[in-house]
Amino acid sequence: MSSNVYEDAWSTVVKSSTMYSEGCRRGLEAKIPNYSIERVLVVGVGGSGIVGDIVASMFDGYEVLVHKSFDVPAYIGSETLVLAVSYSGETAETLRAVSQTLSRGISVVGISTGGRLAKLLGWERLIAVSSGLEPRFAVPEMTGVAYGLLCKIFGVDPTNFLEAVRELEQYLRSVGVEDFRIVEKLVDRIAVCISHTHLRPAGLRLKAQLNENAKHPAYYVEMPEACHNEIEGWTDLSKFFYILHRSGFEDVVVKEAFDWVVEHLGGRGGEYFEIVVDASSKVAELLKQIAYADLLSVSLARRKGVNPFSLTTIPLLRPRLRKHRPKFSQQGD
Ligand code: F6R
């Protein structure tokens, strides 16, 4: 494998601060109708779906919900705006959810490079993002667009977000390959990504990036829920590598649970690593932990000699799912 793919993947992550801020500017400038709504339901799956998790975490106090499936919930109506995120615009689940939403007379706006989503919505209801990337590498731009759009819809000032993005930029200048030596312990073990509250999207992102970029088995575990079930199954620790997303803003209950996990694993020979970053706000902490997750997945891909850009298994299933996309009879599709 040429080392260029790892350098390209690494430098794409390093550019994420620019992608967030540029995306946010585009979301704020988007010419969309002046919606009067109470709730936004972000619809999308995979790399596009995580965008919903990230903005929902950042818009704490607003009703921003995430939906990663094909049928939108029955309870939504005209008080809800559906924000459909699909990088390719070709994803069966997202297209079906959008088609069903439109047939119920509910407003929809999309974030995409085009595809069938553009046909379904029309370009006037779509905010276009830069094409030519794998969807998961376009997450910072799509998140920036979604963030800017939500600021516009809910009348929120984006200053704090943009400050957090500047903090991320500084952070990304300071990290290097030596910060990811833990891949040596991870390479032969299944990753268990343990996260909580505002850092939940970082845990989900790490799991998905290890799966897709490093072709590595990884699972997501949420605190404090895991204290009531998951830990009982931690019997053979030798197969797993536990990654803990720690926070400088941890609630006492989360801190208690994490401290116990560290003692429990440490006392039984379990391998674990705590991701800790300095940050001035929860949003900055989340952005840095997402970037760390991205770079960790690229580092593991390099260690395993796999291509972080290509996918081998997901494309085997895609044609089966795509058969279930809504039909566009007028266009002959
Ligand atoms: C590929 C990736 C996938 C896709 C998913 C949905 O990079 O990350 O998880 O994001 O298959 O496709 P889109 O994003 O085009 O709707």
mmCIF file of C-alpha atoms and ligand atoms in Angstrom:
data_model
loop_
_atom_site.group_PDB
_atom_site.id
_atom_site.type_symbol
_atom_site.label_atom_id
_atom_site.label_comp_id
_atom_site.label_asym_id
_atom_site.label_seq_id
_atom_site.Cartn_x
_atom_site.Cartn_y
_atom_site.Cartn_z
ATOM 1 C CA MET A 1 0.000 0.000 0.000
ATOM 2 C CA SER A 2 1.429 3.388 -0.970
ATOM 3 C CA SER A 3 2.063 5.573 2.092
ATOM 4 C CA ASN A 4 0.315 8.392 0.190
ATOM 5 C CA VAL A 5 -3.141 7.114 1.098
ATOM 6 C CA TYR A 6 -2.320 7.507 4.809
ATOM 7 C CA GLU A 7 -0.829 10.940 4.298
ATOM 8 C CA ASP A 8 -3.880 11.969 2.250
ATOM 9 C CA ALA A 9 -6.270 10.629 4.869
ATOM 10 C CA TRP A 10 -4.290 12.331 7.663
ATOM 11 C CA SER A 11 -4.190 15.676 5.858
ATOM 12 C CA THR A 12 -7.929 15.498 5.087
ATOM 13 C CA VAL A 13 -8.578 15.197 8.841
ATOM 14 C CA VAL A 14 -6.184 18.087 9.542
ATOM 15 C CA LYS A 15 -8.250 20.213 7.146
ATOM 16 C CA SER A 16 -11.430 19.487 9.127
ATOM 17 C CA SER A 17 -11.352 22.860 10.957
ATOM 18 C CA THR A 18 -11.555 24.681 7.612
ATOM 19 C CA MET A 19 -14.300 22.297 6.490
ATOM 20 C CA TYR A 20 -16.394 23.003 9.617
ATOM 21 C CA SER A 21 -16.086 26.792 9.317
ATOM 22 C CA GLU A 22 -16.601 26.880 5.542
ATOM 23 C CA GLY A 23 -19.614 24.564 5.881
ATOM 24 C CA CYS A 24 -21.068 26.732 8.647
ATOM 25 C CA ARG A 25 -20.769 29.838 6.473
ATOM 26 C CA ARG A 26 -22.634 28.062 3.667
ATOM 27 C CA GLY A 27 -25.369 26.848 6.044
ATOM 28 C CA LEU A 28 -25.864 30.393 7.360
ATOM 29 C CA GLU A 29 -26.062 31.792 3.827
ATOM 30 C CA ALA A 30 -28.416 29.086 2.513
ATOM 31 C CA LYS A 31 -31.493 30.500 0.831
ATOM 32 C CA ILE A 32 -34.211 28.415 2.428
ATOM 33 C CA PRO A 33 -37.827 29.384 3.231
ATOM 34 C CA ASN A 34 -38.348 31.057 6.604
ATOM 35 C CA TYR A 35 -39.553 27.955 8.409
ATOM 36 C CA SER A 36 -41.568 28.380 11.570
ATOM 37 C CA ILE A 37 -40.927 25.092 13.290
ATOM 38 C CA GLU A 38 -40.356 23.668 16.763
ATOM 39 C CA ARG A 39 -38.279 20.648 15.932
ATOM 40 C CA VAL A 40 -35.700 19.417 13.422
ATOM 41 C CA LEU A 41 -35.439 15.727 12.618
ATOM 42 C CA VAL A 42 -32.071 14.931 11.051
ATOM 43 C CA VAL A 43 -32.407 11.901 8.769
ATOM 44 C CA GLY A 44 -29.424 9.963 7.366
ATOM 45 C CA VAL A 45 -27.296 6.874 7.897
ATOM 46 C CA GLY A 46 -23.595 5.983 8.181
ATOM 47 C CA GLY A 47 -21.152 8.824 7.618
ATOM 48 C CA SER A 48 -24.052 11.159 6.897
ATOM 49 C CA GLY A 49 -26.024 9.935 9.915
ATOM 50 C CA ILE A 50 -23.288 10.924 12.390
ATOM 51 C CA VAL A 51 -23.826 14.564 11.314
ATOM 52 C CA GLY A 52 -27.204 14.394 13.076
ATOM 53 C CA ASP A 53 -25.613 13.026 16.264
ATOM 54 C CA ILE A 54 -23.011 15.811 16.287
ATOM 55 C CA VAL A 55 -25.384 18.731 15.774
ATOM 56 C CA ALA A 56 -27.986 17.251 18.158
ATOM 57 C CA SER A 57 -25.286 17.156 20.853
ATOM 58 C CA MET A 58 -24.287 20.762 20.134
ATOM 59 C CA PHE A 59 -27.879 22.067 20.061
ATOM 60 C CA ASP A 60 -28.589 20.955 23.618
ATOM 61 C CA GLY A 61 -31.738 22.822 24.692
ATOM 62 C CA TYR A 62 -33.312 22.654 21.232
ATOM 63 C CA GLU A 63 -35.359 19.844 19.806
ATOM 64 C CA VAL A 64 -32.925 18.352 17.328
ATOM 65 C CA LEU A 65 -33.636 14.636 16.896
ATOM 66 C CA VAL A 66 -31.779 11.997 14.928
ATOM 67 C CA HIS A 67 -33.385 9.346 12.762
ATOM 68 C CA LYS A 68 -31.264 6.632 11.112
ATOM 69 C CA SER A 69 -33.867 4.569 9.323
ATOM 70 C CA PHE A 70 -36.306 4.545 6.408
ATOM 71 C CA ASP A 71 -39.700 5.436 7.915
ATOM 72 C CA VAL A 72 -39.956 8.784 9.715
ATOM 73 C CA PRO A 73 -41.794 8.648 13.068
ATOM 74 C CA ALA A 74 -45.607 8.859 12.904
ATOM 75 C CA TYR A 75 -45.737 11.690 15.482
ATOM 76 C CA ILE A 76 -44.006 14.324 13.325
ATOM 77 C CA GLY A 77 -46.087 16.900 11.456
ATOM 78 C CA SER A 78 -45.875 20.473 10.187
ATOM 79 C CA GLU A 79 -44.118 21.588 13.426
ATOM 80 C CA THR A 80 -41.076 19.559 12.280
ATOM 81 C CA LEU A 81 -38.514 20.254 9.576
ATOM 82 C CA VAL A 82 -36.806 17.159 8.214
ATOM 83 C CA LEU A 83 -33.128 17.743 7.443
ATOM 84 C CA ALA A 84 -32.034 14.919 5.137
ATOM 85 C CA VAL A 85 -28.283 14.311 5.020
ATOM 86 C CA SER A 86 -26.885 12.002 2.345
ATOM 87 C CA TYR A 87 -23.492 12.707 0.829
ATOM 88 C CA SER A 88 -24.159 10.678 -2.319
ATOM 89 C CA GLY A 89 -27.893 11.421 -2.409
ATOM 90 C CA GLU A 90 -28.320 7.777 -3.405
ATOM 91 C CA THR A 91 -28.945 6.027 -0.099
ATOM 92 C CA ALA A 92 -32.081 3.882 -0.029
ATOM 93 C CA GLU A 93 -33.041 4.472 3.611
ATOM 94 C CA THR A 94 -32.673 8.259 3.402
ATOM 95 C CA LEU A 95 -34.491 8.538 0.061
ATOM 96 C CA ARG A 96 -37.383 6.458 1.383
ATOM 97 C CA ALA A 97 -37.627 8.591 4.526
ATOM 98 C CA VAL A 98 -37.632 11.781 2.403
ATOM 99 C CA SER A 99 -40.199 10.443 -0.042
ATOM 100 C CA GLN A 100 -42.481 9.449 2.827
ATOM 101 C CA THR A 101 -42.006 12.864 4.516
ATOM 102 C CA LEU A 102 -42.885 14.728 1.318
ATOM 103 C CA SER A 103 -46.006 12.608 0.784
ATOM 104 C CA ARG A 104 -47.142 13.633 4.295
ATOM 105 C CA GLY A 105 -46.736 17.320 3.409
ATOM 106 C CA ILE A 106 -43.871 17.903 5.870
ATOM 107 C CA SER A 107 -41.043 20.345 4.955
ATOM 108 C CA VAL A 108 -37.677 18.878 3.977
ATOM 109 C CA VAL A 109 -34.254 20.413 3.334
ATOM 110 C CA GLY A 110 -31.264 18.338 2.182
ATOM 111 C CA ILE A 111 -27.479 18.349 2.478
ATOM 112 C CA SER A 112 -25.834 16.372 -0.323
ATOM 113 C CA THR A 113 -23.664 16.397 -3.423
ATOM 114 C CA GLY A 114 -26.807 15.731 -5.513
ATOM 115 C CA GLY A 115 -27.910 12.301 -6.753
ATOM 116 C CA ARG A 116 -31.535 11.182 -6.478
ATOM 117 C CA LEU A 117 -31.976 13.366 -3.390
ATOM 118 C CA ALA A 118 -31.549 16.426 -5.622
ATOM 119 C CA LYS A 119 -34.174 15.007 -8.002
ATOM 120 C CA LEU A 120 -36.570 14.324 -5.155
ATOM 121 C CA LEU A 121 -36.181 17.699 -3.433
ATOM 122 C CA GLY A 122 -35.067 20.004 -6.253
ATOM 123 C CA TRP A 123 -31.782 21.938 -5.970
ATOM 124 C CA GLU A 124 -33.584 24.871 -4.317
ATOM 125 C CA ARG A 125 -34.150 22.757 -1.205
ATOM 126 C CA LEU A 126 -30.658 21.297 -1.195
ATOM 127 C CA ILE A 127 -27.427 22.718 0.207
ATOM 128 C CA ALA A 128 -24.681 21.268 -1.965
ATOM 129 C CA VAL A 129 -21.391 20.131 -0.417
ATOM 130 C CA SER A 130 -18.037 19.550 -2.154
ATOM 131 C CA SER A 131 -18.005 16.347 -4.193
ATOM 132 C CA GLY A 132 -15.198 13.808 -4.639
ATOM 133 C CA LEU A 133 -14.777 12.581 -1.058
ATOM 134 C CA GLU A 134 -15.809 9.383 0.683
ATOM 135 C CA PRO A 135 -18.901 10.403 2.727
ATOM 136 C CA ARG A 136 -17.168 9.811 6.070
ATOM 137 C CA PHE A 137 -14.365 12.230 5.126
ATOM 138 C CA ALA A 138 -16.951 14.906 4.299
ATOM 139 C CA VAL A 139 -18.485 14.835 7.805
ATOM 140 C CA PRO A 140 -16.854 18.109 8.997
ATOM 141 C CA GLU A 141 -18.204 20.046 5.994
ATOM 142 C CA MET A 142 -21.680 18.481 6.254
ATOM 143 C CA THR A 143 -21.706 19.141 10.027
ATOM 144 C CA GLY A 144 -20.705 22.774 9.453
ATOM 145 C CA VAL A 145 -23.543 23.202 6.945
ATOM 146 C CA ALA A 146 -26.064 21.567 9.300
ATOM 147 C CA TYR A 147 -24.814 23.703 12.202
ATOM 148 C CA GLY A 148 -25.125 26.954 10.201
ATOM 149 C CA LEU A 149 -28.584 25.983 9.019
ATOM 150 C CA LEU A 150 -29.773 25.191 12.546
ATOM 151 C CA CYS A 151 -28.374 28.553 13.771
ATOM 152 C CA LYS A 152 -30.439 30.240 11.091
ATOM 153 C CA ILE A 153 -33.583 28.253 11.888
ATOM 154 C CA PHE A 154 -33.408 28.641 15.702
ATOM 155 C CA GLY A 155 -31.846 32.142 15.727
ATOM 156 C CA VAL A 156 -28.619 30.965 17.424
ATOM 157 C CA ASP A 157 -25.340 32.924 17.263
ATOM 158 C CA PRO A 158 -22.600 30.702 15.719
ATOM 159 C CA THR A 159 -19.725 32.556 17.473
ATOM 160 C CA ASN A 160 -19.101 29.862 20.113
ATOM 161 C CA PHE A 161 -19.008 27.159 17.449
ATOM 162 C CA LEU A 162 -16.558 29.125 15.321
ATOM 163 C CA GLU A 163 -14.350 29.708 18.386
ATOM 164 C CA ALA A 164 -14.407 25.960 19.064
ATOM 165 C CA VAL A 165 -13.378 25.358 15.442
ATOM 166 C CA ARG A 166 -10.410 27.734 15.884
ATOM 167 C CA GLU A 167 -9.443 25.810 19.018
ATOM 168 C CA LEU A 168 -9.642 22.596 16.972
ATOM 169 C CA GLU A 169 -7.314 24.106 14.375
ATOM 170 C CA GLN A 170 -4.666 24.765 17.074
ATOM 171 C CA TYR A 171 -5.119 21.257 18.434
ATOM 172 C CA LEU A 172 -4.676 19.659 15.021
ATOM 173 C CA ARG A 173 -1.380 21.534 14.605
ATOM 174 C CA SER A 174 -0.120 19.944 17.824
ATOM 175 C CA VAL A 175 -0.927 16.241 17.235
ATOM 176 C CA GLY A 176 1.465 13.849 15.521
ATOM 177 C CA VAL A 177 1.853 10.124 14.834
ATOM 178 C CA GLU A 178 3.491 9.643 18.259
ATOM 179 C CA ASP A 179 0.106 10.421 19.884
ATOM 180 C CA PHE A 180 -1.370 7.235 18.387
ATOM 181 C CA ARG A 181 1.048 4.544 19.615
ATOM 182 C CA ILE A 182 -1.878 2.728 21.234
ATOM 183 C CA VAL A 183 -2.626 1.180 17.835
ATOM 184 C CA GLU A 184 -0.019 -1.465 18.773
ATOM 185 C CA LYS A 185 -2.326 -2.709 21.532
ATOM 186 C CA LEU A 186 -5.479 -2.236 19.483
ATOM 187 C CA VAL A 187 -4.346 -4.147 16.415
ATOM 188 C CA ASP A 188 -5.117 -7.632 17.810
ATOM 189 C CA ARG A 189 -8.135 -6.721 19.889
ATOM 190 C CA ILE A 190 -11.764 -5.722 19.388
ATOM 191 C CA ALA A 191 -12.292 -2.053 20.203
ATOM 192 C CA VAL A 192 -14.929 -1.086 22.760
ATOM 193 C CA CYS A 193 -15.586 2.667 22.499
ATOM 194 C CA ILE A 194 -17.129 3.952 25.733
ATOM 195 C CA SER A 195 -18.676 7.389 25.669
ATOM 196 C CA HIS A 196 -21.350 9.530 27.307
ATOM 197 C CA THR A 197 -23.546 12.661 27.194
ATOM 198 C CA HIS A 198 -22.114 15.438 24.937
ATOM 199 C CA LEU A 199 -19.220 13.167 23.791
ATOM 200 C CA ARG A 200 -21.591 10.429 22.591
ATOM 201 C CA PRO A 201 -20.975 11.362 18.903
ATOM 202 C CA ALA A 202 -17.196 11.015 19.411
ATOM 203 C CA GLY A 203 -17.665 7.423 20.599
ATOM 204 C CA LEU A 204 -19.998 6.645 17.703
ATOM 205 C CA ARG A 205 -17.575 8.268 15.266
ATOM 206 C CA LEU A 206 -14.587 6.347 16.641
ATOM 207 C CA LYS A 207 -16.446 3.050 16.341
ATOM 208 C CA ALA A 208 -17.548 3.759 12.754
ATOM 209 C CA GLN A 209 -14.129 5.099 11.681
ATOM 210 C CA LEU A 210 -12.351 2.040 13.086
ATOM 211 C CA ASN A 211 -14.865 -0.124 11.177
ATOM 212 C CA GLU A 212 -14.665 1.715 7.846
ATOM 213 C CA ASN A 213 -11.166 3.208 7.691
ATOM 214 C CA ALA A 214 -9.256 0.462 9.553
ATOM 215 C CA LYS A 215 -11.594 -2.465 8.693
ATOM 216 C CA HIS A 216 -11.537 -3.252 12.398
ATOM 217 C CA PRO A 217 -14.179 -4.744 14.705
ATOM 218 C CA ALA A 218 -15.379 -2.055 17.092
ATOM 219 C CA TYR A 219 -18.458 -1.569 19.253
ATOM 220 C CA TYR A 220 -20.013 1.406 20.967
ATOM 221 C CA VAL A 221 -20.961 1.441 24.634
ATOM 222 C CA GLU A 222 -22.775 4.281 26.386
ATOM 223 C CA MET A 223 -22.322 5.478 29.961
ATOM 224 C CA PRO A 224 -23.995 5.341 32.416
ATOM 225 C CA GLU A 225 -26.304 2.757 30.789
ATOM 226 C CA ALA A 226 -23.437 0.251 30.463
ATOM 227 C CA CYS A 227 -23.098 0.146 34.256
ATOM 228 C CA HIS A 228 -26.429 -1.679 34.356
ATOM 229 C CA ASN A 229 -25.796 -4.441 31.791
ATOM 230 C CA GLU A 230 -22.678 -4.314 29.588
ATOM 231 C CA ILE A 231 -20.101 -4.660 32.362
ATOM 232 C CA GLU A 232 -21.583 -7.981 33.472
ATOM 233 C CA GLY A 233 -20.462 -9.422 30.125
ATOM 234 C CA TRP A 234 -16.856 -8.250 30.558
ATOM 235 C CA THR A 235 -15.654 -11.732 31.452
ATOM 236 C CA ASP A 236 -12.825 -12.407 28.978
ATOM 237 C CA LEU A 237 -11.005 -9.064 28.883
ATOM 238 C CA SER A 238 -8.120 -10.381 26.774
ATOM 239 C CA LYS A 239 -10.023 -10.037 23.476
ATOM 240 C CA PHE A 240 -10.877 -6.354 23.920
ATOM 241 C CA PHE A 241 -9.275 -2.928 23.961
ATOM 242 C CA TYR A 242 -11.370 -0.419 25.890
ATOM 243 C CA ILE A 243 -11.275 3.202 24.769
ATOM 244 C CA LEU A 244 -12.790 5.730 27.186
ATOM 245 C CA HIS A 245 -13.868 9.185 26.005
ATOM 246 C CA ARG A 246 -13.173 11.195 29.175
ATOM 247 C CA SER A 247 -14.364 14.756 29.623
ATOM 248 C CA GLY A 248 -13.259 17.810 31.569
ATOM 249 C CA PHE A 249 -16.991 18.489 32.019
ATOM 250 C CA GLU A 250 -17.949 15.064 33.430
ATOM 251 C CA ASP A 251 -20.955 14.823 35.700
ATOM 252 C CA VAL A 252 -20.130 13.204 39.063
ATOM 253 C CA VAL A 253 -22.090 10.066 38.133
ATOM 254 C CA VAL A 254 -20.231 9.624 34.835
ATOM 255 C CA LYS A 255 -16.910 10.302 36.569
ATOM 256 C CA GLU A 256 -17.690 7.734 39.269
ATOM 257 C CA ALA A 257 -18.591 5.145 36.605
ATOM 258 C CA PHE A 258 -15.476 5.819 34.499
ATOM 259 C CA ASP A 259 -13.178 5.775 37.545
ATOM 260 C CA TRP A 260 -14.639 2.399 38.482
ATOM 261 C CA VAL A 261 -14.137 1.067 34.915
ATOM 262 C CA VAL A 262 -10.467 2.114 35.014
ATOM 263 C CA GLU A 263 -9.953 0.393 38.398
ATOM 264 C CA HIS A 264 -11.894 -2.692 37.298
ATOM 265 C CA LEU A 265 -10.050 -3.150 33.993
ATOM 266 C CA GLY A 266 -6.658 -2.203 35.457
ATOM 267 C CA GLY A 267 -7.091 -4.690 38.309
ATOM 268 C CA ARG A 268 -7.897 -7.559 35.935
ATOM 269 C CA GLY A 269 -5.244 -7.055 33.280
ATOM 270 C CA GLY A 270 -7.660 -5.405 30.812
ATOM 271 C CA GLU A 271 -6.123 -3.084 28.202
ATOM 272 C CA TYR A 272 -7.609 0.394 28.078
ATOM 273 C CA PHE A 273 -6.868 3.931 26.979
ATOM 274 C CA GLU A 274 -8.450 7.206 28.085
ATOM 275 C CA ILE A 275 -8.846 9.928 25.454
ATOM 276 C CA VAL A 276 -8.425 13.255 27.235
ATOM 277 C CA VAL A 277 -8.131 16.658 25.552
ATOM 278 C CA ASP A 278 -7.905 20.166 27.024
ATOM 279 C CA ALA A 279 -10.833 22.245 25.846
ATOM 280 C CA SER A 280 -12.513 25.509 26.851
ATOM 281 C CA SER A 281 -16.043 24.296 26.004
ATOM 282 C CA LYS A 282 -18.010 21.098 25.474
ATOM 283 C CA VAL A 283 -18.271 21.863 21.746
ATOM 284 C CA ALA A 284 -14.484 22.294 21.415
ATOM 285 C CA GLU A 285 -13.947 19.084 23.379
ATOM 286 C CA LEU A 286 -16.306 17.178 21.075
ATOM 287 C CA LEU A 287 -14.628 18.491 17.911
ATOM 288 C CA LYS A 288 -11.174 17.546 19.210
ATOM 289 C CA GLN A 289 -12.272 14.077 20.286
ATOM 290 C CA ILE A 290 -13.835 13.481 16.850
ATOM 291 C CA ALA A 291 -10.584 14.547 15.157
ATOM 292 C CA TYR A 292 -8.612 12.291 17.513
ATOM 293 C CA ALA A 293 -10.949 9.398 16.614
ATOM 294 C CA ASP A 294 -10.415 10.062 12.906
ATOM 295 C CA LEU A 295 -6.623 10.136 13.241
ATOM 296 C CA LEU A 296 -6.613 7.020 15.416
ATOM 297 C CA SER A 297 -8.521 5.136 12.702
ATOM 298 C CA VAL A 298 -6.056 6.315 10.025
ATOM 299 C CA SER A 299 -3.129 5.271 12.261
ATOM 300 C CA LEU A 300 -4.634 1.801 12.748
ATOM 301 C CA ALA A 301 -5.287 1.488 8.996
ATOM 302 C CA ARG A 302 -1.595 2.261 8.398
ATOM 303 C CA ARG A 303 -0.507 -0.250 11.040
ATOM 304 C CA LYS A 304 -2.710 -2.940 9.412
ATOM 305 C CA GLY A 305 -1.741 -1.990 5.857
ATOM 306 C CA VAL A 306 -5.340 -1.398 4.754
ATOM 307 C CA ASN A 307 -6.604 1.432 2.579
ATOM 308 C CA PRO A 308 -8.555 3.961 4.696
ATOM 309 C CA PHE A 309 -10.401 5.308 1.641
ATOM 310 C CA SER A 310 -11.704 2.121 0.060
ATOM 311 C CA LEU A 311 -14.515 -0.102 1.312
ATOM 312 C CA THR A 312 -14.741 -3.823 0.606
ATOM 313 C CA THR A 313 -17.840 -5.206 2.355
ATOM 314 C CA ILE A 314 -20.388 -2.336 2.402
ATOM 315 C CA PRO A 315 -20.410 -2.178 -1.457
ATOM 316 C CA LEU A 316 -21.400 -5.873 -1.579
ATOM 317 C CA LEU A 317 -24.687 -5.086 0.160
ATOM 318 C CA ARG A 318 -25.451 -1.676 -1.363
ATOM 319 C CA PRO A 319 -27.037 -2.918 -4.637
ATOM 320 C CA ARG A 320 -29.522 -5.022 -2.647
ATOM 321 C CA LEU A 321 -30.608 -1.987 -0.607
ATOM 322 C CA ARG A 322 -30.640 0.344 -3.611
ATOM 323 C CA LYS A 323 -33.340 -1.791 -5.252
ATOM 324 C CA HIS A 324 -35.663 -0.322 -2.612
ATOM 325 C CA ARG A 325 -35.092 3.330 -3.469
ATOM 326 C CA PRO A 326 -38.237 5.259 -4.410
ATOM 327 C CA LYS A 327 -38.921 5.082 -8.173
ATOM 328 C CA PHE A 328 -38.674 8.175 -10.361
ATOM 329 C CA SER A 329 -41.001 7.044 -13.157
ATOM 330 C CA GLN A 330 -41.075 10.427 -14.980
ATOM 331 C CA GLN A 331 -37.307 10.428 -15.354
ATOM 332 C CA GLY A 332 -37.294 6.808 -16.424
ATOM 333 C CA ASP A 333 -35.341 5.646 -13.333
HETATM 334 C C1 F6R B 1 -18.843 5.852 3.329
HETATM 335 C C2 F6R B 1 -19.588 5.922 4.562
HETATM 336 C C3 F6R B 1 -20.935 5.271 4.632
HETATM 337 C C4 F6R B 1 -22.003 6.159 3.978
HETATM 338 C C5 F6R B 1 -23.378 5.483 4.033
HETATM 339 C C6 F6R B 1 -24.496 6.363 3.538
HETATM 340 O O1 F6R B 1 -17.738 6.736 3.422
HETATM 341 O O2 F6R B 1 -19.102 6.477 5.499
HETATM 342 O O3 F6R B 1 -21.221 5.050 6.001
HETATM 343 O O4 F6R B 1 -22.038 7.403 4.602
HETATM 344 O O5 F6R B 1 -23.345 4.299 3.287
HETATM 345 O O6 F6R B 1 -24.192 6.956 2.315
HETATM 346 P P1 F6R B 1 -24.455 8.516 2.099
HETATM 347 O O7 F6R B 1 -23.615 9.189 3.128
HETATM 348 O O8 F6R B 1 -24.015 8.787 0.706
HETATM 349 O O9 F6R B 1 -25.934 8.720 2.313
#
